[in-house]
Every structure is written in structure tokens, then in C-alpha cells.
Amino acid sequence: MYTQSMDTMAREGGDNAPRVMEDAALQARFDERIDAGGFIEAKDWMPQDYRKTLIRQISQHAHSEIVGMLPEGNWVTRAPTLKRKSILLAKIQDEGGHGLYLYAAAETLGVSRDELLAALHSGKAKYSSIFNYPTLNWADVGVIGWLVDGAAIMNQVPLCRCSYAPYARAMIRVCREESFHQRQGYDALLVMMEQGTDAQRAMVQDAVNRWWWPCLMMFGPHDGDSTHSAQSMRWGIKRISNDDLRQKFVDATVQQAQVLGVTMPDPDLRWNEERQHHDFGKIDWDEFWRVVGGDGACNRERLAMRVKAWDDGAWVRDAASAYATKQAARLADAQAAQRQAEQHLQAA
Ligand code: FAQ
């Protein structure tokens, strides 16, 4: 009687049936944990699509951090004072560090860093659209801190509660550092606005005019056009939608702009009493998709710089792996000698 169920299993899935049942049980446990707002660790079972989505998002995020070093890197040699230069250097190094935490988090999902970087270098993997815009004057550096890092924080604070624990843990430190980045940018702009010349104030307004719309695009397409949002929200990877984060960013930034004394380049930007939010104008999604597709002002230059950095670093990777091979051979020799000595002792 008890074996009747085996007949049914064979009809349903042949020899795979026990495996299917095991997967169903694992899936149920995973769903239960996600529904309860819990976390998934690297060693836990997870559905393949969850793993794939995380590898995609975390690696794109890592690529954004290291490509994001380039626009500001342009200004290290032209920073106006030693203080600003030290701050900028520290910030750019932080972004490199963020890339490393994030590549490490992606690696816990079973993908190698070499694979991820190959995807970036071939143009297959995406990185944030924002880093394909040029930094034309010193105010751009301040505006990247204030607006680009500001948008990044808005998007990344909810990621500290992402259901994949290694990503969530990495984001805690990233957000703390991004907060310093945002403040230093705002401070640099405040000094230009309060103590600068008319030409310097005009420079700040010009930088705001060029960066405002691309910053709103950073949050990704409208929720209705977002390929991954619904599933990622169900899995607790994303906690707040693209549009809601964009709205929070606009609401937070308008007041900061007033204190700074700049205006946003949007005639439709105004407080809506009924919604208790700011309304804002239409985003140029054609421009967004053109930049994401590789045809922005700096896409080719950014990618070429990353590929060059990778090629220039070949000797470091070669030296490190030659050293590791030598160390492994030394260790194997030492272990063999030890075994031999022990055998001699036992024989004596
Ligand atoms: N740029 O379905 P969704 C920073 C793509 S870090 C390019 O809504 P998802 C620090 C998207 O990949 C900035 N592509 O996608 C810093 C997808 O294409 P796929 C980076 C974009 O993943 C500051 C397609 O469109 N932050 O700034 C963009 O659910 C200063 C459909 O979109 C992160 O990566 C875009 N802006 O939501 C460094 C945070 N938006 O993959 C230096 C983590 C969308 O199917 C200096 N990532 N796409 O081919 C996320 O939160 C999400 O991935 C979103 C996109 C919100 C970016």
C-alpha cells in the first residue's frame, strides 16, 4: 500500500521524482523565509533565477562603482586646493573599495571575478548610465557628490535590507561612505556659491543643469516599464520601487537646492499639496536607453579606460599567481618532507 505513491511518482517524474520533491521542499522553505522578511546566506538553497538576478544586479552595481571612479578621476590633478584634492582622492578610493566588496559579494553566488570583468569589458554587462556623462568643470565634481551620490544613497539604503545577506552586509558600509561623499560634494558647492565669484556660481548652476535629469534616470525605468522590479520586490531584493525612490530623491533634494541657491532645470517642478510630494517633468527615456545601449557621450571612452586598466594590470596578476604557485609548491614540499620524517620515526 505504501509503495503505491512510488508508482504515481514514476508516472509524474520517473527517477527525478525524489529530486523534484526535495526541490519543492527547499523552495517552500525559501519562500517561507522570504515571506517572513528573513535573509538568505550564500550556503543556503536558492532558486536559480534568484541567484541569476542577484549576480546581474550586484555585478552591475560593482561595475558602476569602478567605472564611476573615472569621471572624478579626471579632476584629481586639477582640484583647486590640497584639501579638496585629498578629499577627492579618498572618495575615489572608497568607490574602488565598494567595487571590491560588491565583486566579493557576487562571487559568493558561484561566479568568478574574471567572468564578471570579461562581461564588462566585452560590453555585455551594464553599468549605471550616469557615468557616461562628461565632467566639464570643477563644479561637476561637487555635483557628482551631492546629486549622484545622493541618488545612490537613496537607492542603496533599502538594499541594506536586501534578502541576500552578503549583499545587504556590504551595503551597510557602502552607504556610510556614500554619505560622506554626498556631504563633501554639497560642501564644495556651498563654498563656491557662498564665497565664489559670479563665474563660479554660474559654473555650479551649469553643472546642476547638466546632471539633474541623468540623476533622475539613475533609478531606472518607470515601474510599469521595469523588467525585473516586480519579481525582485517579491524576492525582497529590491524593497522600494524605482519610481518611489526617484520621488523620495526629488523631495529630499529640492530643499537642499534652495539652501544652495540653485534652481533645477525643470519648469514643471513644484510642490503638490494633495500628493504631499513634488511633481516633476517628463524624463527623456529615449536619451536613457540610448546611453544604456552604449551611445552616450562617454561610453566608449569609459570602457576603453577600464580595458586599458585591466591590460596594464596583467603583470600584477601574473606576478601574484606565479607567487601563489611557488608558495603552493613550497608548502607541498614541506608537507612531503614532514610525512617522510614521520615515516622514518615510525620505522625506527
Ligand atoms: N543604468 O528592470 P529594471 C553609484 C537597466 S552606484 C544602466 O528596473 P533593476 C556610486 C537594468 O539593468 C550606481 N542600466 O532593472 C557612485 C535592466 O537591464 P538588464 C549604481 C539601467 O535591476 C557614485 C533594465 O534597465 N547603483 O552611483 C539603469 O530591477 C559616485 C531594466 O531595468 C546600483 O547599481 C541605469 N541607471 O533596477 C560611484 C544599485 N537602470 O539588466 C562613483 C543597485 C536600469 O535586464 C561615483 N542596483 N537599468 O539588461 C539597483 O538598485 C537596480 O539594479 C536598478 C535597476 C534600480 C539600478
Coordinates of C-alpha atoms and ligand atoms in Angstrom, one line a residue:
M1 CA 0.0 0.0 0.0
Y2 CA 2.7 2.5 0.9
T3 CA 4.6 1.8 -2.3
Q4 CA 1.6 2.9 -4.4
S5 CA 2.8 6.5 -4.2
M6 CA 6.1 5.4 -5.9
D7 CA 4.0 4.3 -8.9
T8 CA 2.5 7.8 -9.1
M9 CA 5.9 9.4 -8.7
A10 CA 7.3 7.4 -11.6
R11 CA 4.4 8.5 -13.8
E12 CA 5.0 12.1 -12.8
G13 CA 8.7 12.4 -12.9
G14 CA 10.4 9.0 -13.3
D15 CA 13.7 8.7 -11.4
N16 CA 13.7 12.5 -10.9
A17 CA 10.6 12.4 -8.6
P18 CA 12.5 12.3 -5.3
R19 CA 14.7 15.2 -6.5
V20 CA 11.6 17.2 -7.6
M21 CA 10.1 16.6 -4.1
E22 CA 13.3 17.7 -2.5
D23 CA 13.4 20.8 -4.6
A24 CA 9.8 21.6 -3.8
A25 CA 10.5 21.3 -0.1
L26 CA 13.6 23.5 -0.4
Q27 CA 11.6 26.0 -2.5
A28 CA 8.8 26.1 0.2
R29 CA 11.4 26.7 2.9
F30 CA 13.0 29.5 0.8
D31 CA 9.6 31.1 0.2
E32 CA 8.7 30.9 3.8
R33 CA 11.9 32.7 4.8
I34 CA 11.4 35.4 2.2
D35 CA 7.8 35.9 3.2
A36 CA 8.9 36.4 6.8
G37 CA 11.3 39.1 5.7
G38 CA 14.3 36.8 6.5
F39 CA 17.7 36.6 4.9
I40 CA 19.4 34.1 2.6
E41 CA 23.0 33.2 3.1
A42 CA 25.5 32.0 0.4
K43 CA 25.3 28.4 1.6
D44 CA 21.5 28.3 1.7
W45 CA 19.5 26.7 -1.1
M46 CA 18.0 29.3 -3.5
P47 CA 16.2 29.2 -6.8
Q48 CA 18.3 29.5 -9.9
D49 CA 16.5 32.7 -11.1
Y50 CA 17.0 34.4 -7.7
R51 CA 20.8 33.6 -8.0
K52 CA 20.9 34.9 -11.6
T53 CA 19.1 38.1 -10.7
L54 CA 21.4 38.8 -7.8
I55 CA 24.5 38.1 -9.9
R56 CA 23.2 40.5 -12.6
Q57 CA 22.3 43.3 -10.1
I58 CA 25.3 43.0 -7.8
S59 CA 27.8 42.8 -10.7
Q60 CA 26.2 45.8 -12.5
H61 CA 26.5 47.6 -9.2
A62 CA 30.2 46.6 -8.8
H63 CA 30.9 47.7 -12.4
S64 CA 29.2 51.1 -11.7
E65 CA 31.4 51.7 -8.7
I66 CA 34.7 51.1 -10.6
V67 CA 33.6 52.9 -13.8
G68 CA 32.3 55.7 -11.5
M69 CA 35.9 56.3 -10.4
L70 CA 36.7 57.6 -13.9
P71 CA 34.7 60.9 -14.3
E72 CA 36.0 62.2 -11.0
G73 CA 39.5 60.8 -11.5
N74 CA 39.7 63.3 -14.3
W75 CA 39.9 66.1 -11.7
V76 CA 42.4 64.8 -9.2
T77 CA 45.3 66.8 -10.9
R78 CA 43.1 69.9 -11.2
A79 CA 41.5 70.1 -7.8
P80 CA 41.6 73.7 -6.6
T81 CA 43.3 73.1 -3.2
L82 CA 45.3 70.5 -1.4
K83 CA 42.3 69.9 0.9
R84 CA 39.9 69.3 -2.0
K85 CA 42.4 67.0 -3.7
S86 CA 42.8 64.8 -0.6
I87 CA 39.1 64.6 -0.1
L88 CA 38.6 63.6 -3.8
L89 CA 41.4 61.0 -3.7
A90 CA 39.8 59.4 -0.6
K91 CA 36.4 59.4 -2.2
I92 CA 37.6 57.8 -5.4
Q93 CA 39.5 55.1 -3.4
D94 CA 36.3 54.4 -1.5
E95 CA 34.5 53.8 -4.8
G96 CA 37.2 51.3 -5.7
G97 CA 36.6 49.6 -2.3
H98 CA 32.9 49.5 -3.0
G99 CA 33.6 47.7 -6.2
L100 CA 35.7 45.1 -4.4
Y101 CA 33.1 44.4 -1.7
L102 CA 30.5 44.0 -4.4
Y103 CA 32.6 41.7 -6.6
A104 CA 33.3 39.6 -3.5
A105 CA 29.5 39.5 -2.7
A106 CA 28.8 38.4 -6.3
E107 CA 31.5 35.7 -6.0
T108 CA 29.6 34.1 -3.1
L109 CA 26.9 33.2 -5.7
G110 CA 29.3 31.0 -7.6
V111 CA 30.6 33.3 -10.3
S112 CA 34.3 34.3 -10.7
R113 CA 35.5 37.9 -10.8
D114 CA 37.3 37.2 -14.1
E115 CA 33.9 36.2 -15.7
L116 CA 32.3 39.3 -14.4
L117 CA 35.0 41.6 -15.6
A118 CA 35.1 39.9 -19.0
A119 CA 31.4 40.7 -19.3
L120 CA 32.1 44.3 -18.5
H121 CA 35.0 44.6 -20.9
S122 CA 33.1 43.0 -23.8
G123 CA 30.2 45.5 -23.3
K124 CA 27.8 42.7 -22.4
A125 CA 27.3 43.8 -18.8
K126 CA 25.7 47.1 -18.0
Y127 CA 26.8 49.7 -15.5
S128 CA 25.0 52.9 -14.4
S129 CA 24.0 55.2 -17.2
I130 CA 25.2 58.2 -15.1
F131 CA 28.9 57.6 -15.6
N132 CA 28.7 58.1 -19.4
Y133 CA 28.3 61.9 -18.9
P134 CA 31.4 64.1 -19.0
T135 CA 32.8 66.2 -16.1
L136 CA 33.5 69.5 -17.8
N137 CA 34.4 71.8 -14.8
W138 CA 35.2 71.6 -11.1
A139 CA 31.6 72.1 -10.1
D140 CA 30.8 68.8 -11.8
V141 CA 32.8 67.1 -9.1
G142 CA 30.7 68.8 -6.4
V143 CA 27.5 67.9 -8.2
I144 CA 28.5 64.3 -8.6
G145 CA 28.9 64.1 -4.8
W146 CA 25.7 66.0 -4.0
L147 CA 23.4 64.5 -6.6
V148 CA 24.9 61.3 -7.9
D149 CA 26.0 60.0 -4.5
G150 CA 22.7 61.4 -3.1
A151 CA 20.7 59.3 -5.6
A152 CA 23.0 56.3 -5.0
I153 CA 22.3 56.5 -1.2
M154 CA 18.6 56.8 -1.7
N155 CA 18.7 53.6 -3.8
Q156 CA 21.2 51.8 -1.6
V157 CA 19.8 52.3 1.9
P158 CA 16.9 49.9 1.2
L159 CA 19.5 47.5 -0.2
C160 CA 20.9 47.2 3.4
R161 CA 17.7 45.1 4.0
C162 CA 18.1 43.1 0.8
S163 CA 17.1 39.5 1.3
Y164 CA 20.6 38.3 0.2
A165 CA 22.6 38.7 3.4
P166 CA 26.2 39.1 1.9
Y167 CA 24.9 42.0 -0.4
A168 CA 23.0 43.6 2.5
R169 CA 26.1 43.5 4.7
A170 CA 28.3 45.0 2.0
M171 CA 25.7 47.8 1.5
I172 CA 25.9 49.0 5.2
R173 CA 29.5 50.1 4.9
V174 CA 28.9 51.4 1.3
C175 CA 26.1 53.6 2.5
R176 CA 28.1 55.1 5.4
E177 CA 30.9 56.0 2.9
E178 CA 28.4 57.3 0.3
S179 CA 27.0 59.6 3.0
F180 CA 30.4 61.2 3.4
H181 CA 30.7 61.5 -0.4
Q182 CA 27.4 63.3 -0.6
R183 CA 28.3 65.7 2.2
Q184 CA 31.7 66.6 0.7
G185 CA 30.1 67.4 -2.7
Y186 CA 27.5 69.6 -1.1
D187 CA 30.1 71.4 1.0
A188 CA 32.3 72.0 -2.1
L189 CA 29.3 73.6 -3.9
L190 CA 28.2 75.6 -0.9
V191 CA 31.7 77.2 -0.7
M192 CA 31.5 78.1 -4.4
M193 CA 28.0 79.5 -4.0
E194 CA 28.7 81.5 -0.8
Q195 CA 32.3 82.6 -1.3
G196 CA 32.8 82.3 -5.0
T197 CA 32.7 84.7 -7.9
D198 CA 29.7 85.1 -10.2
A199 CA 31.6 83.0 -12.7
Q200 CA 31.9 80.2 -10.1
R201 CA 28.3 80.4 -9.2
A202 CA 27.3 80.2 -12.8
M203 CA 29.6 77.1 -13.1
V204 CA 27.6 75.4 -10.3
Q205 CA 24.3 76.2 -11.9
D206 CA 25.6 74.9 -15.3
A207 CA 26.7 71.6 -13.7
V208 CA 23.3 71.2 -12.0
N209 CA 21.5 71.8 -15.3
R210 CA 23.5 69.1 -17.0
W211 CA 23.4 66.4 -14.2
W212 CA 19.8 66.8 -12.8
W213 CA 18.0 64.7 -15.5
P214 CA 20.6 62.0 -15.8
C215 CA 20.4 61.6 -12.0
L216 CA 16.7 61.0 -12.1
M217 CA 17.4 58.3 -14.8
M218 CA 19.7 56.5 -12.4
F219 CA 16.7 55.0 -10.6
G220 CA 15.8 53.0 -13.8
P221 CA 12.7 53.0 -16.0
H222 CA 9.2 53.7 -14.6
D223 CA 7.8 50.8 -12.6
G224 CA 5.5 49.8 -15.4
D225 CA 8.4 49.5 -17.8
S226 CA 10.8 47.8 -15.4
T227 CA 11.6 44.3 -16.4
H228 CA 12.8 43.0 -13.1
S229 CA 11.1 45.1 -10.4
A230 CA 8.0 43.0 -9.7
Q231 CA 10.0 39.8 -9.2
S232 CA 12.8 41.5 -7.4
M233 CA 10.4 43.1 -5.0
R234 CA 8.7 39.8 -4.3
W235 CA 12.1 38.2 -3.5
G236 CA 13.0 41.1 -1.2
I237 CA 16.0 42.0 -3.3
K238 CA 14.5 45.4 -4.0
R239 CA 12.5 46.9 -1.2
I240 CA 11.3 50.1 -2.8
S241 CA 10.3 50.6 -6.4
N242 CA 12.2 52.7 -9.0
D243 CA 9.5 55.4 -9.1
D244 CA 9.1 55.6 -5.4
L245 CA 12.9 56.0 -4.8
R246 CA 13.0 58.7 -7.6
Q247 CA 10.2 60.6 -5.9
K248 CA 11.9 60.4 -2.5
F249 CA 15.1 61.7 -4.1
V250 CA 13.3 64.7 -5.7
D251 CA 11.5 65.6 -2.5
A252 CA 14.8 65.5 -0.5
T253 CA 16.8 67.4 -3.0
V254 CA 14.6 70.4 -3.7
Q255 CA 15.1 71.9 -0.3
Q256 CA 18.9 71.3 -0.5
A257 CA 18.9 73.2 -3.8
Q258 CA 17.1 76.2 -2.2
V259 CA 19.7 76.4 0.6
L260 CA 22.5 76.2 -2.1
G261 CA 20.8 78.9 -4.2
V262 CA 20.5 76.9 -7.4
T263 CA 17.4 76.0 -9.5
M264 CA 16.6 72.7 -11.0
P265 CA 16.3 72.7 -14.9
D266 CA 12.6 71.7 -14.7
P267 CA 9.8 74.3 -15.1
D268 CA 7.3 71.6 -14.0
L269 CA 8.9 71.0 -10.6
R270 CA 6.5 72.1 -7.9
W271 CA 5.0 71.0 -4.6
N272 CA 1.8 69.2 -4.9
E273 CA -0.2 69.8 -1.7
E274 CA -2.7 66.9 -2.5
R275 CA 0.0 64.3 -3.1
Q276 CA 2.4 65.7 -0.5
H277 CA 5.2 65.3 -3.0
H278 CA 6.9 67.4 -5.7
D279 CA 5.6 67.0 -9.2
F280 CA 8.3 67.0 -11.8
G281 CA 8.6 67.0 -15.6
K282 CA 8.9 64.2 -18.1
I283 CA 12.1 62.2 -18.2
D284 CA 13.7 61.8 -21.7
W285 CA 13.6 57.9 -21.8
D286 CA 15.0 57.9 -25.4
E287 CA 18.1 59.5 -24.1
F288 CA 18.3 57.0 -21.2
W289 CA 18.0 53.9 -23.5
R290 CA 20.5 55.4 -25.9
V291 CA 23.1 55.9 -23.1
V292 CA 22.3 52.4 -21.7
G293 CA 22.7 51.0 -25.2
G294 CA 26.3 52.3 -25.4
D295 CA 25.7 55.6 -27.3
G296 CA 26.2 58.2 -24.6
A297 CA 28.8 61.0 -24.7
C298 CA 31.5 58.9 -22.9
N299 CA 30.5 55.2 -23.2
R300 CA 33.4 54.3 -25.5
E301 CA 35.9 56.3 -23.5
R302 CA 34.9 54.8 -20.2
L303 CA 35.0 51.2 -21.5
A304 CA 38.3 51.8 -23.2
M305 CA 39.8 53.1 -19.9
R306 CA 38.6 50.0 -18.0
V307 CA 40.0 47.7 -20.6
K308 CA 43.3 49.6 -20.5
A309 CA 43.5 49.4 -16.7
W310 CA 42.8 45.6 -16.9
D311 CA 45.5 45.1 -19.6
D312 CA 48.0 47.4 -17.8
G313 CA 47.4 45.3 -14.6
A314 CA 48.3 42.0 -16.3
W315 CA 51.8 41.9 -14.9
V316 CA 50.4 42.3 -11.3
R317 CA 48.0 39.4 -11.8
D318 CA 50.8 37.3 -13.4
A319 CA 53.2 38.0 -10.6
A320 CA 50.6 37.3 -7.9
S321 CA 49.7 33.9 -9.5
A322 CA 53.4 33.0 -10.0
Y323 CA 53.9 33.8 -6.3
A324 CA 50.9 31.7 -5.3
T325 CA 52.1 28.7 -7.4
K326 CA 55.6 29.0 -5.8
Q327 CA 54.1 29.1 -2.3
A328 CA 51.9 26.1 -3.0
A329 CA 54.9 24.1 -4.3
R330 CA 56.9 25.1 -1.2
L331 CA 54.1 24.0 1.1
A332 CA 53.7 20.7 -0.8
D333 CA 57.5 20.0 -0.5
A334 CA 57.4 20.8 3.3
Q335 CA 54.4 18.5 3.8
A336 CA 56.1 15.7 1.9
A337 CA 59.3 16.2 4.0
Q338 CA 57.2 16.1 7.2
R339 CA 55.5 12.9 6.1
Q340 CA 58.8 11.3 5.3
A341 CA 60.3 12.3 8.7
E342 CA 57.2 10.8 10.4
Q343 CA 57.6 7.5 8.4
H344 CA 61.3 7.3 9.4
L345 CA 60.3 7.9 13.1
Q346 CA 57.7 5.2 13.0
A347 CA 60.1 2.7 11.2
A348 CA 62.9 3.4 13.8
Ligands
FAQ1 N1 21.8 52.5 -15.9 O1 14.1 46.1 -14.6 P1 14.9 47.3 -14.2 C1 26.9 54.8 -7.6 C2 18.7 48.5 -16.8 S1 26.4 53.2 -7.9 C3 22.0 51.4 -16.7 O2 14.3 48.4 -13.4 P2 16.6 46.5 -12.0 C4 28.0 55.0 -6.6 C5 18.6 47.3 -15.9 O3 19.9 46.8 -15.6 C6 25.1 53.4 -9.1 N2 21.1 50.4 -16.8 O4 16.3 46.8 -13.5 C7 28.9 56.0 -7.1 C8 17.9 46.4 -16.8 O5 18.7 45.8 -17.8 P3 19.1 44.2 -17.8 C9 24.6 52.0 -9.4 C10 20.0 50.5 -16.1 O6 17.9 45.9 -11.9 C11 28.6 57.4 -7.0 C12 16.9 47.3 -17.5 O7 17.5 48.6 -17.4 N3 23.7 51.6 -8.4 O8 26.4 55.7 -8.2 C13 19.8 51.6 -15.2 O9 15.4 45.9 -11.3 C14 29.5 58.4 -7.5 C15 15.5 47.3 -16.9 O10 15.6 48.0 -15.6 C16 23.3 50.3 -8.4 O11 23.6 49.5 -9.3 C17 20.7 52.6 -15.2 N4 20.6 53.7 -14.4 O12 16.7 48.0 -11.4 C18 30.1 55.7 -7.7 C19 22.4 49.9 -7.3 N5 18.6 51.5 -14.6 O13 20.0 44.0 -16.6 C20 31.0 56.6 -8.2 C21 21.9 48.5 -7.4 C22 18.1 50.3 -15.1 O14 17.9 43.4 -17.8 C23 30.7 58.0 -8.0 N6 21.0 48.3 -8.5 N7 18.9 49.8 -16.0 O15 19.9 44.1 -19.0 C24 19.7 48.6 -8.5 O16 19.1 49.0 -7.5 C25 18.9 48.2 -9.7 O17 19.7 47.4 -10.5 C26 18.4 49.4 -10.5 C27 17.7 48.9 -11.8 C28 17.5 50.3 -9.7 C29 19.6 50.3 -11.0

